[in-house]
Coordinates of C-alpha atoms and ligand atoms in Angstrom, one line a residue:
M1 CA -9.8 26.8 6.7
R2 CA -8.2 23.8 4.8
T3 CA -6.2 23.0 7.6
L4 CA -9.0 23.3 10.1
L5 CA -11.1 21.3 8.0
L6 CA -8.6 18.8 7.7
A7 CA -7.8 18.8 11.3
A8 CA -11.9 17.9 11.9
C9 CA -11.3 15.1 9.6
F10 CA -8.4 13.7 11.4
G11 CA -9.6 14.2 14.5
F12 CA -12.7 12.0 13.6
L13 CA -10.3 9.5 12.1
T14 CA -8.5 9.1 15.2
N15 CA -10.6 9.5 18.0
C16 CA -13.2 6.8 16.8
A17 CA -11.4 3.8 16.3
G18 CA -13.7 1.0 14.7
P19 CA -14.3 -2.3 15.5
G20 CA -11.4 -5.0 15.5
I21 CA -11.2 -7.5 12.4
G22 CA -13.0 -10.3 14.3
K23 CA -16.4 -8.5 13.4
Y24 CA -15.4 -9.9 9.9
K25 CA -13.8 -13.2 11.2
D26 CA -15.6 -15.1 8.1
A27 CA -13.7 -13.1 5.7
V28 CA -10.0 -13.5 7.0
V29 CA -8.0 -16.0 5.8
A30 CA -4.7 -17.1 6.8
D31 CA -2.4 -20.6 6.4
V32 CA 0.4 -22.0 8.0
P33 CA 3.8 -20.0 7.6
V34 CA 5.6 -22.2 5.3
S35 CA 7.8 -20.5 2.2
P36 CA 5.8 -21.4 -0.9
E37 CA 7.3 -23.4 -3.3
S38 CA 4.3 -22.8 -5.5
G39 CA 2.2 -19.9 -5.4
V40 CA 2.6 -16.6 -3.4
R41 CA 2.7 -16.0 0.4
V42 CA 1.1 -12.9 1.2
T43 CA 1.9 -11.3 4.8
Y44 CA -0.5 -7.9 5.7
L45 CA 1.8 -5.4 7.6
G46 CA -0.8 -3.1 8.4
V47 CA -2.4 0.2 6.3
N48 CA -1.2 -0.6 2.8
G49 CA 1.8 -2.6 3.6
Y50 CA 2.6 -6.2 2.2
L51 CA 5.2 -8.9 2.0
L52 CA 5.0 -10.6 -0.9
Q53 CA 6.9 -14.1 -1.1
S54 CA 7.6 -16.5 -3.7
S55 CA 10.2 -19.0 -5.0
D56 CA 11.4 -16.1 -7.0
A57 CA 11.0 -13.2 -5.3
T58 CA 10.4 -11.1 -2.0
V59 CA 8.8 -8.0 -2.6
L60 CA 7.4 -5.4 0.1
V61 CA 4.7 -2.7 -0.6
D62 CA 4.1 0.4 1.5
P63 CA 5.6 -1.1 4.4
F64 CA 4.9 1.4 7.3
F65 CA 5.0 0.9 11.0
S66 CA 6.1 3.8 12.5
R67 CA 2.5 5.0 12.9
P68 CA 3.0 8.6 14.3
P69 CA 0.2 10.2 16.5
L70 CA -2.3 12.6 15.0
R71 CA -0.8 15.5 16.2
N72 CA 2.6 15.0 14.1
Y73 CA 0.2 14.8 10.8
L74 CA -0.9 18.4 11.5
V75 CA 2.0 20.0 13.3
G76 CA 5.7 19.3 13.7
E77 CA 8.1 16.8 12.7
V78 CA 7.5 13.4 11.5
K79 CA 10.4 10.8 12.1
P80 CA 10.6 7.0 11.7
N81 CA 10.1 5.1 14.8
K82 CA 12.9 2.9 14.5
D83 CA 11.4 0.6 17.5
R84 CA 8.3 0.0 16.0
I85 CA 10.1 -0.7 12.3
D86 CA 12.6 -3.2 14.1
W87 CA 9.0 -4.8 15.3
G88 CA 7.6 -4.6 12.1
M89 CA 10.6 -6.1 10.3
R90 CA 11.0 -9.1 12.4
S91 CA 9.2 -11.7 10.3
F92 CA 11.2 -10.5 6.9
P93 CA 13.2 -13.2 5.5
A94 CA 16.9 -12.3 5.1
T95 CA 16.5 -11.1 1.3
V96 CA 14.4 -8.8 0.2
D97 CA 14.5 -7.6 -3.4
L98 CA 12.2 -5.1 -4.1
I99 CA 10.1 -2.2 -2.2
L100 CA 7.3 -1.1 -4.2
V101 CA 5.8 2.6 -2.9
T102 CA 2.5 3.7 -4.4
H103 CA 3.4 7.3 -3.4
G104 CA 4.8 9.6 -1.6
H105 CA 2.5 10.0 2.0
I106 CA 4.0 9.2 5.2
D107 CA 1.9 6.2 5.5
H108 CA 3.7 4.6 2.3
L109 CA 7.3 6.0 2.0
L110 CA 8.1 7.4 5.7
D111 CA 9.8 3.8 6.4
V112 CA 10.9 2.9 3.2
P113 CA 14.4 4.6 3.2
I114 CA 15.4 3.0 6.4
I115 CA 14.0 -0.4 5.4
A116 CA 15.8 0.0 2.4
Q117 CA 19.3 0.8 4.0
R118 CA 18.9 -2.6 6.0
T119 CA 17.4 -4.9 3.5
G120 CA 19.7 -3.4 0.7
A121 CA 16.3 -3.8 -1.6
K122 CA 15.8 -1.8 -4.5
I123 CA 13.1 1.0 -4.4
V124 CA 10.5 1.1 -7.2
A125 CA 8.8 4.2 -7.0
S126 CA 7.4 7.5 -8.6
H127 CA 9.4 10.3 -9.7
T128 CA 8.7 12.3 -6.6
S129 CA 8.9 9.7 -4.0
C130 CA 12.4 8.7 -5.6
N131 CA 13.4 12.7 -4.9
L132 CA 12.0 12.9 -1.6
V133 CA 14.2 9.7 -0.5
K134 CA 17.3 11.2 -2.4
S135 CA 17.0 14.2 -0.5
L136 CA 17.7 12.3 2.9
N137 CA 20.8 10.8 1.6
Q138 CA 20.3 7.5 3.2
V139 CA 20.2 5.2 0.1
P140 CA 22.5 5.0 -2.4
E141 CA 21.3 6.0 -6.0
W142 CA 21.6 2.4 -7.4
Q143 CA 18.9 1.3 -5.0
L144 CA 16.3 3.7 -6.7
A145 CA 14.9 2.0 -9.7
P146 CA 13.6 4.0 -12.6
M147 CA 11.9 7.4 -11.9
L148 CA 8.4 7.1 -13.6
K149 CA 6.3 10.0 -14.8
M150 CA 3.2 8.8 -16.4
K151 CA 0.1 10.5 -17.7
P152 CA -3.7 9.2 -17.6
G153 CA -3.6 5.6 -19.0
G154 CA 0.1 5.1 -18.5
K155 CA 1.5 1.8 -18.1
L156 CA 5.2 0.9 -17.9
D157 CA 6.9 -2.8 -17.5
L158 CA 10.0 -2.0 -15.5
S159 CA 13.2 -3.6 -16.3
L160 CA 14.2 -5.7 -13.5
Q161 CA 17.0 -7.7 -15.1
E162 CA 19.8 -5.5 -14.0
T163 CA 18.3 -5.9 -10.5
K164 CA 18.5 -9.9 -10.2
N165 CA 17.7 -12.4 -12.5
F166 CA 14.1 -12.3 -12.4
E167 CA 13.3 -14.5 -15.0
N168 CA 9.4 -14.9 -14.3
V169 CA 9.0 -11.7 -12.4
T170 CA 7.4 -8.5 -13.5
V171 CA 6.3 -5.5 -12.1
Q172 CA 3.9 -3.4 -14.3
A173 CA 3.6 0.3 -13.1
L174 CA 0.0 2.0 -13.8
Y175 CA -1.2 5.4 -13.5
T176 CA -3.5 6.3 -11.2
E177 CA -5.0 9.1 -9.0
H178 CA -5.1 9.8 -5.3
D179 CA -8.4 9.4 -3.5
R180 CA -9.6 12.7 -1.6
L181 CA -10.7 13.3 2.3
C182 CA -13.7 15.0 2.8
G183 CA -13.5 16.3 -0.7
I184 CA -10.0 17.5 -0.6
E185 CA -6.7 16.4 -1.8
L186 CA -4.2 15.5 0.9
N187 CA -0.9 16.8 0.4
P188 CA -0.8 17.0 -3.1
G189 CA 2.3 18.3 -5.4
T190 CA 5.5 17.1 -6.7
E191 CA 9.0 17.3 -6.2
D192 CA 10.9 17.8 -10.2
N193 CA 14.1 17.3 -8.0
P194 CA 15.3 16.4 -4.5
P195 CA 14.4 19.2 -2.3
A196 CA 17.1 21.2 -0.8
T197 CA 16.1 20.1 2.6
P198 CA 14.7 16.9 3.7
P199 CA 11.1 16.3 4.4
K200 CA 10.3 17.4 7.8
S201 CA 6.5 17.7 8.6
A202 CA 3.9 15.0 7.1
H203 CA 3.1 17.9 4.6
D204 CA 6.5 18.0 3.5
W205 CA 5.6 14.3 2.0
V206 CA 3.8 15.1 -0.7
A207 CA 1.8 12.5 -2.8
G208 CA 3.5 12.9 -6.0
E209 CA 2.5 10.8 -9.2
P210 CA 0.3 8.1 -7.2
L211 CA 1.3 4.5 -8.8
A212 CA -0.7 1.2 -8.9
F213 CA 1.2 -2.0 -9.6
I214 CA 0.6 -5.5 -11.3
I215 CA 3.4 -7.8 -10.0
T216 CA 3.9 -11.0 -11.6
M217 CA 5.9 -13.6 -9.2
G218 CA 5.6 -17.5 -8.3
G219 CA 3.0 -17.8 -11.4
K220 CA 0.5 -15.5 -10.1
R221 CA -0.6 -12.1 -11.2
I222 CA -1.3 -9.4 -8.2
F223 CA -2.7 -6.1 -8.6
I224 CA -2.5 -3.4 -5.6
S225 CA -3.3 0.2 -5.2
A226 CA -3.3 2.5 -2.1
G227 CA -6.8 4.0 -3.4
M228 CA -8.2 5.6 -6.2
V229 CA -10.6 8.3 -7.8
H230 CA -10.7 6.2 -10.8
A231 CA -10.9 2.8 -12.1
P232 CA -7.6 1.9 -13.9
R233 CA -7.7 3.0 -17.3
Q234 CA -5.3 0.9 -19.0
K235 CA -6.2 -1.9 -21.4
N236 CA -5.5 -5.5 -21.0
L237 CA -4.9 -5.9 -17.5
A238 CA -7.3 -8.8 -17.0
P239 CA -7.4 -11.3 -15.4
V240 CA -5.5 -11.0 -12.2
D241 CA -5.5 -13.5 -9.3
L242 CA -5.4 -11.2 -6.5
A243 CA -6.5 -7.5 -6.4
I244 CA -5.7 -5.6 -3.3
T245 CA -7.4 -2.4 -3.6
G246 CA -7.1 0.5 -1.3
V247 CA -10.9 1.2 -0.1
A248 CA -10.1 3.8 2.9
L249 CA -12.2 6.5 1.8
N250 CA -15.5 7.0 -0.3
D251 CA -13.7 8.0 -3.7
P252 CA -11.9 4.0 -4.1
R253 CA -15.2 2.6 -3.0
S254 CA -17.1 4.2 -5.5
C255 CA -14.8 3.1 -8.3
L256 CA -14.5 -0.6 -6.7
A257 CA -17.0 -2.1 -8.9
E258 CA -15.5 -0.8 -12.1
T259 CA -12.1 -2.0 -10.7
V260 CA -13.0 -5.5 -10.5
R261 CA -15.0 -5.8 -13.7
I262 CA -11.9 -4.2 -15.5
L263 CA -9.4 -6.9 -13.5
K264 CA -11.5 -9.8 -13.3
P265 CA -9.6 -10.8 -10.1
K266 CA -10.0 -14.7 -8.6
Y267 CA -9.8 -12.7 -5.2
V268 CA -10.7 -9.3 -3.7
L269 CA -8.7 -8.0 -0.9
P270 CA -9.7 -4.6 0.1
S271 CA -7.1 -2.8 1.9
H272 CA -5.9 0.5 3.9
Q273 CA -9.2 -0.1 5.9
D274 CA -7.4 0.1 9.3
N275 CA -6.8 2.9 11.6
F276 CA -3.2 3.5 11.3
F277 CA -3.0 5.9 14.0
I278 CA -3.2 3.4 16.6
P279 CA 0.2 1.1 16.9
A280 CA 0.2 -2.1 15.0
E281 CA 1.2 -4.2 18.0
R282 CA -2.5 -3.5 19.4
G283 CA -4.1 -5.1 16.6
F284 CA -6.3 -4.4 13.7
R285 CA -9.0 -2.0 14.0
F286 CA -11.2 -0.6 11.5
S287 CA -10.8 3.0 10.7
V288 CA -14.1 5.1 11.4
Q289 CA -14.0 6.3 7.4
S290 CA -14.0 2.6 6.1
D291 CA -17.1 0.6 5.4
F292 CA -16.6 -3.1 4.5
E293 CA -20.5 -3.1 4.3
E294 CA -20.2 -0.7 1.5
V295 CA -17.2 -2.7 -0.1
K296 CA -19.3 -5.7 0.1
R297 CA -22.7 -4.1 -1.6
E298 CA -20.2 -2.5 -4.1
L299 CA -18.8 -5.4 -5.9
P300 CA -20.6 -6.5 -8.8
P301 CA -21.6 -10.2 -9.7
P302 CA -21.0 -12.8 -9.9
T303 CA -21.0 -13.8 -6.2
W304 CA -18.3 -12.8 -3.6
E305 CA -18.4 -14.7 -0.5
L306 CA -16.6 -13.7 2.6
G307 CA -13.7 -16.0 3.1
K308 CA -14.0 -17.7 -0.4
N309 CA -13.0 -15.2 -2.8
L310 CA -13.3 -11.9 -0.7
I311 CA -11.2 -12.0 1.9
L312 CA -9.5 -10.1 5.0
L313 CA -6.4 -10.5 6.3
D314 CA -5.0 -9.9 9.6
Y315 CA -1.8 -8.5 10.6
F316 CA 1.4 -10.7 10.3
R317 CA -0.9 -13.7 9.3
P318 CA 0.2 -15.1 6.3
W319 CA -2.1 -16.7 3.4
T320 CA -0.7 -18.3 0.0
L321 CA -2.5 -17.6 -3.0
Y322 CA -2.1 -21.0 -5.1
Ligands
ZN401 ZN1 -2.0 9.0 0.8

């Protein structure tokens, strides 16, 4: 029954591609793609994937390009698509320092082992996500950052000194909870140890312990989450310069106002709104479950203006946060 309901929800999601990002062109920001001497250059990679570049670090969050078709989410195997990963990585710089992963689902973790293998970047992820990666035997252990197991309200500052001389870069991992589709948790579960056999189906890529992050780099503080049931409960998070908040579903949209009140961001960038069953080469299309009108309504005072402080990014069109 549960599978049937999920199949119905997925079918609805897939078959009804929403409008392109042009519908909200007033909200889209972009600038000349130059390496910033100050600030952070933010490049949207689709889904909840971002490339963050500053003079002191290069960080990826949830890079995902494979985008398997719907049927692979329901039955059979899901595999990284190397051609699409090549395409997605074409604009990456020579060096990537860190890959932050919010949770273990395929639209966040599937492509990470291959990208880590190719870039040598360190993976910062939950206990479960690290165990899923370990089971694949593709990434050496030194590339896996401390595994995190946190409780509600948990906040952990990662030690990055052993990774590189990151004097001005910090990553704070925050406990969060995954949103639900049609009231159902999607592929919940944890892996206390690397599974004996590597994940094959979408169901094997379990959510694990979802994380949000606050990244300090280029003199800016950036919050990112994939989607939450509750607003962050940790203390002393505000202010942030940019809040990238996953709002794919109703759950995170319903806690958006509280999230913004807690974080006090200069800019809000709603994320994870696109239909990720469509290859990224075809351009941004909203998912039918996303609702940017509701996002605009949910935001609390003061005033949020499209393209000023409430922004959207198009695929691979960088914008610099000064
Ligand atoms: Zn997920």
